[in-house]
PDB file of N, CA and C in Angstrom:
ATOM      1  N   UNK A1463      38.778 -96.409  18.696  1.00 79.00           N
ATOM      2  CA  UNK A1463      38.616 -97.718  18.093  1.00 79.00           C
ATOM      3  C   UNK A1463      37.237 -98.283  18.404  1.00 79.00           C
ATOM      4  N   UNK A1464      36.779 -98.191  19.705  1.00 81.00           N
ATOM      5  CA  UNK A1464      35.731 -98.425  19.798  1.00 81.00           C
ATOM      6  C   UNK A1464      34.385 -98.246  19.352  1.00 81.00           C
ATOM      7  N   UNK A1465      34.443 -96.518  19.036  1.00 84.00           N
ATOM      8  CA  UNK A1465      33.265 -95.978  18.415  1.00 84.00           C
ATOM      9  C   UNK A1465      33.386 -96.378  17.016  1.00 84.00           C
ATOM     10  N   UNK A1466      34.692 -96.349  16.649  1.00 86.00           N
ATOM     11  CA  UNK A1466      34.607 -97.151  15.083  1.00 86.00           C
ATOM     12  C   UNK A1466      33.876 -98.492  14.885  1.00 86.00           C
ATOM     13  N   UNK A1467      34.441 -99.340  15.692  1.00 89.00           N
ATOM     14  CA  UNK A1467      33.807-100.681  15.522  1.00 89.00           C
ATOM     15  C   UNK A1467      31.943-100.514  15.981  1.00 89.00           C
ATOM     16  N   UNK A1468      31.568 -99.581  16.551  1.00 88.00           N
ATOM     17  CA  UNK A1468      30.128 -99.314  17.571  1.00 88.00           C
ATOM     18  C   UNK A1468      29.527 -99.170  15.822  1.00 88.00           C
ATOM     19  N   UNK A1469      30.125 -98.560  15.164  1.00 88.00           N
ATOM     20  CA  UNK A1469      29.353 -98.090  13.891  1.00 88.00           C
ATOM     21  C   UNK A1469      29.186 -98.549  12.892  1.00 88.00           C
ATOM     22  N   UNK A1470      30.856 -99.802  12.844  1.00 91.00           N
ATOM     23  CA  UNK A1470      30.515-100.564  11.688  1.00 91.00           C
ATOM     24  C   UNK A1470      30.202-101.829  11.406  1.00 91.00           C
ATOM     25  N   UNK A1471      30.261-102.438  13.056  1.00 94.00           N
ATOM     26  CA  UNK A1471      29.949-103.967  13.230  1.00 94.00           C
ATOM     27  C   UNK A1471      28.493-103.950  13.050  1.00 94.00           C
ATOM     28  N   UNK A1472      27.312-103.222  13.586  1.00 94.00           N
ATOM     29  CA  UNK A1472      25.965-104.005  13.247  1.00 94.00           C
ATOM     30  C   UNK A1472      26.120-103.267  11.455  1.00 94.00           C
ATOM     31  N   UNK A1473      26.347-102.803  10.723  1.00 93.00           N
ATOM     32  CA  UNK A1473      25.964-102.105   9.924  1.00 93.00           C
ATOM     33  C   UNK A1473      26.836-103.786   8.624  1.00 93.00           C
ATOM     34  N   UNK A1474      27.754-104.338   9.070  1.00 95.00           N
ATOM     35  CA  UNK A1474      28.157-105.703   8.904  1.00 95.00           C
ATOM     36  C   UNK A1474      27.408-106.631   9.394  1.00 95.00           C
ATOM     37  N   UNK A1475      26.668-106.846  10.510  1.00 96.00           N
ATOM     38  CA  UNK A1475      25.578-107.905  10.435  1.00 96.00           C
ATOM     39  C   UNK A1475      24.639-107.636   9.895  1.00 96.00           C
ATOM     40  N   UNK A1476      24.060-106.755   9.769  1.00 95.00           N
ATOM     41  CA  UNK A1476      23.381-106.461   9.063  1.00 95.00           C
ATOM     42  C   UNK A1476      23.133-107.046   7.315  1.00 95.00           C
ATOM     43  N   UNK A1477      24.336-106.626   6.831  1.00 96.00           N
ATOM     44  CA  UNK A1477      24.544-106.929   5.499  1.00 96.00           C
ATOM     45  C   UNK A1477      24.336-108.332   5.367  1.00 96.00           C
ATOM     46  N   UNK A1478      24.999-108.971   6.536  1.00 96.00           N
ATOM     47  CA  UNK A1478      24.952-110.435   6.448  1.00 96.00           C
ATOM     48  C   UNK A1478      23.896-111.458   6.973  1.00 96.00           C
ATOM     49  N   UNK A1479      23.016-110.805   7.343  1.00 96.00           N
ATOM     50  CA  UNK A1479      21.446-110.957   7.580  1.00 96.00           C
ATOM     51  C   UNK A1479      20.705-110.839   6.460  1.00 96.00           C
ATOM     52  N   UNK A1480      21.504-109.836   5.739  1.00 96.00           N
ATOM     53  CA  UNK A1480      20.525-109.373   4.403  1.00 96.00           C
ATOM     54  C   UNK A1480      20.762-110.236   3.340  1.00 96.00           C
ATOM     55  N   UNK A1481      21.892-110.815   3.244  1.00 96.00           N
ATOM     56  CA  UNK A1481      22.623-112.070   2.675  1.00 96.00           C
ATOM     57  C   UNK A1481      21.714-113.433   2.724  1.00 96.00           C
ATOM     58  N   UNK A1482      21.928-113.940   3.891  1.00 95.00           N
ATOM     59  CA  UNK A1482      20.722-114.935   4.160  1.00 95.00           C
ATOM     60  C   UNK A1482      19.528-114.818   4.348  1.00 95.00           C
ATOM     61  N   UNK A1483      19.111-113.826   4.040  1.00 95.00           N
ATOM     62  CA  UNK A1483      17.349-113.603   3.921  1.00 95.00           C
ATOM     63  C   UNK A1483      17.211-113.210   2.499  1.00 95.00           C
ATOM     64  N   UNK A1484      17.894-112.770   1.776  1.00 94.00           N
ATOM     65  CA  UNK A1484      18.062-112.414   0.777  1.00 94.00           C
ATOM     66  C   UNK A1484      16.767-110.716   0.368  1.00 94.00           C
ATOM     67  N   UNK A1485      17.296-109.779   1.140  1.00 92.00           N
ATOM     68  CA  UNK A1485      16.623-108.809   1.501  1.00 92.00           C
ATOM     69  C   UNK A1485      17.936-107.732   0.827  1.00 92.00           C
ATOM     70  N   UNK A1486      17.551-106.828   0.609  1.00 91.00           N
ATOM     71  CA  UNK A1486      18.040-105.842  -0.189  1.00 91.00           C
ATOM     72  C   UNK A1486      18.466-105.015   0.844  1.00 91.00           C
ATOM     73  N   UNK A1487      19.505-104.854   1.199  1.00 91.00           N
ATOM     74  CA  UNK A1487      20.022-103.504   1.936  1.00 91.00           C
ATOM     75  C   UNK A1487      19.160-102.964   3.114  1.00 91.00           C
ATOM     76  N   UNK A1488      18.063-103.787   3.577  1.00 95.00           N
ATOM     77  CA  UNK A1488      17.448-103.770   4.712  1.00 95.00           C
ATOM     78  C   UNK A1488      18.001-103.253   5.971  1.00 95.00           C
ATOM     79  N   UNK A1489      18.331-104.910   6.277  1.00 96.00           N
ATOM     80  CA  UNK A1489      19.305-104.811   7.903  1.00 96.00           C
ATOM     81  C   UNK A1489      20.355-104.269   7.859  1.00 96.00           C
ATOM     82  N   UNK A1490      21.187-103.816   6.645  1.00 96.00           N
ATOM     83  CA  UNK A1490      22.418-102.939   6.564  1.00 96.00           C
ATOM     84  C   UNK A1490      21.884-101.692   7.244  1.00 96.00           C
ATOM     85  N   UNK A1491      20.915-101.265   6.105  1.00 96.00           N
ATOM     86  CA  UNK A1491      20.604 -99.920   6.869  1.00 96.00           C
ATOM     87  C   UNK A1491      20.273 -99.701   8.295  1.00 96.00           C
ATOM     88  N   UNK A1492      19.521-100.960   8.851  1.00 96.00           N
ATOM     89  CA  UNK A1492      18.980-100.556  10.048  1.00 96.00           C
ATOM     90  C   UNK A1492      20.394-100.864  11.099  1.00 96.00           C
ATOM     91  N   UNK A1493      21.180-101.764  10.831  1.00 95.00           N
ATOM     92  CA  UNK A1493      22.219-101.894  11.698  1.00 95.00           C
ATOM     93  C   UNK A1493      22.976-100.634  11.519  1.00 95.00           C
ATOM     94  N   UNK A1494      23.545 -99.803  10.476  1.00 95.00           N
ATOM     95  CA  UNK A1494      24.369 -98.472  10.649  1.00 95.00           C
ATOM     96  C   UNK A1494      24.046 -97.839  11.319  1.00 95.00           C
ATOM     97  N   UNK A1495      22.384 -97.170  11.419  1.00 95.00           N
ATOM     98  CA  UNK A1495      21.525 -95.908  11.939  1.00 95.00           C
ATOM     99  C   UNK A1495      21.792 -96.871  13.410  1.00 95.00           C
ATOM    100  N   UNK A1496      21.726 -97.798  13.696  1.00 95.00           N
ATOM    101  CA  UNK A1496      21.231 -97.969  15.311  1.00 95.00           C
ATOM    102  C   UNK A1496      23.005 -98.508  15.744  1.00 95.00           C
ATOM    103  N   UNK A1497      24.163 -98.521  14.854  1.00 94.00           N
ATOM    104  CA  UNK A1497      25.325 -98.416  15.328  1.00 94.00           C
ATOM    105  C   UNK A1497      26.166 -96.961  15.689  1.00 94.00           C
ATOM    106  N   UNK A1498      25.171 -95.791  13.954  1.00 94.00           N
ATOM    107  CA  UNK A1498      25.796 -94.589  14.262  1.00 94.00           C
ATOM    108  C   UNK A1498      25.022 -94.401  15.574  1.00 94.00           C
ATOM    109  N   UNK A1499      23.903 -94.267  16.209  1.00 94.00           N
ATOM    110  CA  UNK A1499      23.169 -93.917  16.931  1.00 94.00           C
ATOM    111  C   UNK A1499      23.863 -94.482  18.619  1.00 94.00           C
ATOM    112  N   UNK A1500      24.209 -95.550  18.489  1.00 92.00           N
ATOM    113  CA  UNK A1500      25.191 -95.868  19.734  1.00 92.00           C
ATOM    114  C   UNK A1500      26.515 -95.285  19.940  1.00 92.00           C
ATOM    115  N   UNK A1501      27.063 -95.327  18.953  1.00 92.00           N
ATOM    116  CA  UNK A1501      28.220 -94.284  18.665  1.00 92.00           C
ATOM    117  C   UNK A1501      28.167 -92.523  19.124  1.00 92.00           C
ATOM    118  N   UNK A1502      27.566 -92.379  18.197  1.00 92.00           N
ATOM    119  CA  UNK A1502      26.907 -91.058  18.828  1.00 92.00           C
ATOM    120  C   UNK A1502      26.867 -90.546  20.587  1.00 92.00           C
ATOM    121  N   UNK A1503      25.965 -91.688  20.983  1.00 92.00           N
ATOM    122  CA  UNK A1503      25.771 -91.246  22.493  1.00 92.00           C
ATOM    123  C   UNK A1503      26.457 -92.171  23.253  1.00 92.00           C
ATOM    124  N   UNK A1504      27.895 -93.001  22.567  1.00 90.00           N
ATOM    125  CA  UNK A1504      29.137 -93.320  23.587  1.00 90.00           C
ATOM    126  C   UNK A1504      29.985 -92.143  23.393  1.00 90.00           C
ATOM    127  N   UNK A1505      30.076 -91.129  22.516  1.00 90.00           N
ATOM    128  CA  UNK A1505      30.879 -90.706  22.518  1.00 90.00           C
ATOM    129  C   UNK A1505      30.516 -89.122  23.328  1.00 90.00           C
ATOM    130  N   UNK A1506      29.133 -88.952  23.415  1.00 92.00           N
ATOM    131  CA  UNK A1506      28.626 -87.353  23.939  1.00 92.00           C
ATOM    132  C   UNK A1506      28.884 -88.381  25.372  1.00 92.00           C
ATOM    133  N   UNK A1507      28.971 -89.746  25.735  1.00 90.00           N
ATOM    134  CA  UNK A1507      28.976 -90.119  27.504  1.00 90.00           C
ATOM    135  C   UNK A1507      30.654 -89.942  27.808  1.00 90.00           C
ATOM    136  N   UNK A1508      31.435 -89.816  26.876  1.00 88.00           N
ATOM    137  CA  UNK A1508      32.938 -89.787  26.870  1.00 88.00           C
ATOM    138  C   UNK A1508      32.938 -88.679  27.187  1.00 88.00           C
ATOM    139  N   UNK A1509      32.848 -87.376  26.249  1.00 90.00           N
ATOM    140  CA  UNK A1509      33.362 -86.134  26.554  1.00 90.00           C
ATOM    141  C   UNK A1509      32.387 -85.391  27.428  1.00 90.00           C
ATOM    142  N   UNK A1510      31.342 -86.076  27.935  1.00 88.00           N
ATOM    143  CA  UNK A1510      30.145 -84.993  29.282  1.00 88.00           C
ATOM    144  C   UNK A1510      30.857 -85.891  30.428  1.00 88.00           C
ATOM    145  N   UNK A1511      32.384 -86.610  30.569  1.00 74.00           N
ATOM    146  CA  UNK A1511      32.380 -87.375  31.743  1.00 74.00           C
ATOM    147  C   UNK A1511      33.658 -86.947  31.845  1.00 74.00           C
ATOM    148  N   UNK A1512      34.511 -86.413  31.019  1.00 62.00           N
ATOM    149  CA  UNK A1512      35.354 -85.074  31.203  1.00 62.00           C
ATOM    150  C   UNK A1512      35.013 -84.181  31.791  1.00 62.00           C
ATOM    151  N   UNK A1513      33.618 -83.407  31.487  1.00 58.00           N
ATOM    152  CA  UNK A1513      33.583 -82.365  31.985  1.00 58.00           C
ATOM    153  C   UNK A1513      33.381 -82.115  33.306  1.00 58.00           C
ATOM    154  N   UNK A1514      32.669 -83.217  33.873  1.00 54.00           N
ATOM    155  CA  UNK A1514      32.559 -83.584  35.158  1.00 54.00           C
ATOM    156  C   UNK A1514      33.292 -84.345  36.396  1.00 54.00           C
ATOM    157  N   UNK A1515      35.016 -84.166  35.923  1.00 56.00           N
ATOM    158  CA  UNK A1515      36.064 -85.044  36.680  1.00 56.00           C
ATOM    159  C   UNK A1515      36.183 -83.267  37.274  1.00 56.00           C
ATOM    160  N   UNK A1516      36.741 -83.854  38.623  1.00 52.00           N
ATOM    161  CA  UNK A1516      36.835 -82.438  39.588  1.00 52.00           C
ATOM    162  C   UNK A1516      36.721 -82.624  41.181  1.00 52.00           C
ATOM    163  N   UNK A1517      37.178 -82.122  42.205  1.00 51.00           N
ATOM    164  CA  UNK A1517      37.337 -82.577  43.186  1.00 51.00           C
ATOM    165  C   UNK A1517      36.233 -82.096  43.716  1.00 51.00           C
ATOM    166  N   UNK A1518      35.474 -81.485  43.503  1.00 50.00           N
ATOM    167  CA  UNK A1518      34.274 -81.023  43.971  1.00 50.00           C
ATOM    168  C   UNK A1518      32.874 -82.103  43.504  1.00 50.00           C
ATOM    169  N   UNK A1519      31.700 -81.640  44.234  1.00 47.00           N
ATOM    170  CA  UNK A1519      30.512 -82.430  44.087  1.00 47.00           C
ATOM    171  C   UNK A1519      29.753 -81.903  42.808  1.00 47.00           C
ATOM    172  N   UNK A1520      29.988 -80.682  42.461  1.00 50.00           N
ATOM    173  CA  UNK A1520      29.408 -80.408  41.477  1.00 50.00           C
ATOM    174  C   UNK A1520      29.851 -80.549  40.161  1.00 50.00           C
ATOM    175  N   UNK A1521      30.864 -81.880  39.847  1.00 48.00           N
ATOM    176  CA  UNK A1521      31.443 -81.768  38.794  1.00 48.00           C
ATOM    177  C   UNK A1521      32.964 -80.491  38.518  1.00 48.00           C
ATOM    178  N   UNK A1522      33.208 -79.970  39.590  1.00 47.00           N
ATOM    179  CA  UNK A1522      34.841 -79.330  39.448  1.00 47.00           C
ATOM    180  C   UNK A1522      34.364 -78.187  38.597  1.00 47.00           C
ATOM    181  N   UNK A1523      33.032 -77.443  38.784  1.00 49.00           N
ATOM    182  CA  UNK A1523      32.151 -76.398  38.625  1.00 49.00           C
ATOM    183  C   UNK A1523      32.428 -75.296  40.023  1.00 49.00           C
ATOM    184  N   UNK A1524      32.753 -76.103  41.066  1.00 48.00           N
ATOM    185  CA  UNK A1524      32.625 -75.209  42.014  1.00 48.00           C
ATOM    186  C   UNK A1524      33.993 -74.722  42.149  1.00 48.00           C
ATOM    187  N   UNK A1525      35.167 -75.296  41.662  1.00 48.00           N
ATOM    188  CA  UNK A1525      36.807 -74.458  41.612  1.00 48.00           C
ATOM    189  C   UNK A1525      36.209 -73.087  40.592  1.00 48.00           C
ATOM    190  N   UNK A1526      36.057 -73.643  39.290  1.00 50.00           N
ATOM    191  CA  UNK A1526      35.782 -72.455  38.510  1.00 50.00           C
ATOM    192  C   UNK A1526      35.307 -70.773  39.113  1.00 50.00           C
ATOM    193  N   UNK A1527      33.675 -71.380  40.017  1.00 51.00           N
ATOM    194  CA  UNK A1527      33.258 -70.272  40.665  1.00 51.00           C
ATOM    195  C   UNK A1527      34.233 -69.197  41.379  1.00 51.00           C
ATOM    196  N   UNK A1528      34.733 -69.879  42.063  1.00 46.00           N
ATOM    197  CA  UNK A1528      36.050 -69.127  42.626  1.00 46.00           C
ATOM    198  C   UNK A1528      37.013 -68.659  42.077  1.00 46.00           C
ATOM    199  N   UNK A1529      37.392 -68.526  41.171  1.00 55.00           N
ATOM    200  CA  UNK A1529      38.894 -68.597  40.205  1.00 55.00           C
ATOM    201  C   UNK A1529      39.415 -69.613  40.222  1.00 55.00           C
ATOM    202  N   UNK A1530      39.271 -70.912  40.529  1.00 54.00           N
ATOM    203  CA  UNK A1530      40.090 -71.717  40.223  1.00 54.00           C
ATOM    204  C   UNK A1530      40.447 -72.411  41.369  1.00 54.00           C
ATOM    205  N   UNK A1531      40.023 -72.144  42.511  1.00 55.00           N
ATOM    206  CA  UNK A1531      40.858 -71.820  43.905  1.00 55.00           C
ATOM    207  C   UNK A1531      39.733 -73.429  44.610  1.00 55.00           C
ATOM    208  N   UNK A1532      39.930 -74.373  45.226  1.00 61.00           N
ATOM    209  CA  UNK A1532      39.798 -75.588  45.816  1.00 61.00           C
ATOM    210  C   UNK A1532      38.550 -74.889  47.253  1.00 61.00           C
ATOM    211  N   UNK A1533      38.683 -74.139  47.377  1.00 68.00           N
ATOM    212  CA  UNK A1533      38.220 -73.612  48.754  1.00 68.00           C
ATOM    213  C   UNK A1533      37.343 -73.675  48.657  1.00 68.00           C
ATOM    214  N   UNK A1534      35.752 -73.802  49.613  1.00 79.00           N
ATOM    215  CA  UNK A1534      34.133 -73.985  49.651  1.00 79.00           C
ATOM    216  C   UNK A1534      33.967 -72.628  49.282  1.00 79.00           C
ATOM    217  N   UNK A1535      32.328 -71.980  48.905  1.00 77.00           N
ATOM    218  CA  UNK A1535      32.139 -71.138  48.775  1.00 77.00           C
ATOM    219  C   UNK A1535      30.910 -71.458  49.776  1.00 77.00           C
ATOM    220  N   UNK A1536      30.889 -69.539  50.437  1.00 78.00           N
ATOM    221  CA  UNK A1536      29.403 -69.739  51.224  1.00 78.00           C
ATOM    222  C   UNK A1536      28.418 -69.253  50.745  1.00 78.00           C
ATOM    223  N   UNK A1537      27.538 -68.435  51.126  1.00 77.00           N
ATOM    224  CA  UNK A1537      26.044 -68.609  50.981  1.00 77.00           C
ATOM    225  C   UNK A1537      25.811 -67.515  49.522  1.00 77.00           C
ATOM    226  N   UNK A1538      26.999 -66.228  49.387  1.00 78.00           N
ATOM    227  CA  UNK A1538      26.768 -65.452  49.141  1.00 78.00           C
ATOM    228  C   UNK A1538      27.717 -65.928  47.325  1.00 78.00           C
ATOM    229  N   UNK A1539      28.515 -67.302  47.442  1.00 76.00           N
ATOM    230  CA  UNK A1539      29.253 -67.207  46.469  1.00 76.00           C
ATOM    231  C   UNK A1539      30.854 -67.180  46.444  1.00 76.00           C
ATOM    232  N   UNK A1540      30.942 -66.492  47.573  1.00 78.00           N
ATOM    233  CA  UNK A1540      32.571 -65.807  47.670  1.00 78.00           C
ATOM    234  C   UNK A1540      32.936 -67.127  48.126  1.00 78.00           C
ATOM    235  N   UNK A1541      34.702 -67.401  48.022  1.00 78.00           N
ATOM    236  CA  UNK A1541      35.296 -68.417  49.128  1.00 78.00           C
ATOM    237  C   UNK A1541      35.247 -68.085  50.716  1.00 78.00           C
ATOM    238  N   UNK A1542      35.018 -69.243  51.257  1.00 75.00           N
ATOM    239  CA  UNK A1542      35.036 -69.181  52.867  1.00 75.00           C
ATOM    240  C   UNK A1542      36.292 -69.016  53.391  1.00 75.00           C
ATOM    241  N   UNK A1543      36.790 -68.457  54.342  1.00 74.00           N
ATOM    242  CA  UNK A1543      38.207 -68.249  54.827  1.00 74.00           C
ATOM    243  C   UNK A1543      38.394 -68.892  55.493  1.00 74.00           C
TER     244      UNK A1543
END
């Protein structure tokens, strides 16, 4: 809902800027491009903040290394015992 409204509310002030200035499809345009454009990079901050939930410091990168397994790894990679 959010990214919807991110895209179509300035792209609506816009219009209605363009209304009282009496400007042709101006600020429409510039409000869509700079609403898709917020949209856009709320939504790549949504799913890169998934990828990085994990009990580890490196973003839940460092279970993977291991198989899956919670345990530190040492110098060489392997889990520590």
């Amino acid at each position: 809902m959010t990214v919807s409204l991110e895209m179509v509310l300035p792209g609506m002030f816009g219009y209605w800027v363009d209304q009282k200035l009496g400007t042709v499809a101006l600020f429409m345009l510039i409000g869509f491009v700079l609403g898709i454009t917020a949209a856009v990079w709320h939504l790549i901050q949504m799913t890169s903040g998934e990828k990085n939930k994990g009990p580890s410091s490196e973003g839940g990168r460092l279970s993977a290394k291991n198989g899956g397994s919670d345990r530190e790894l040492n110098e060489e990679g392997k889990p520590k015992p």
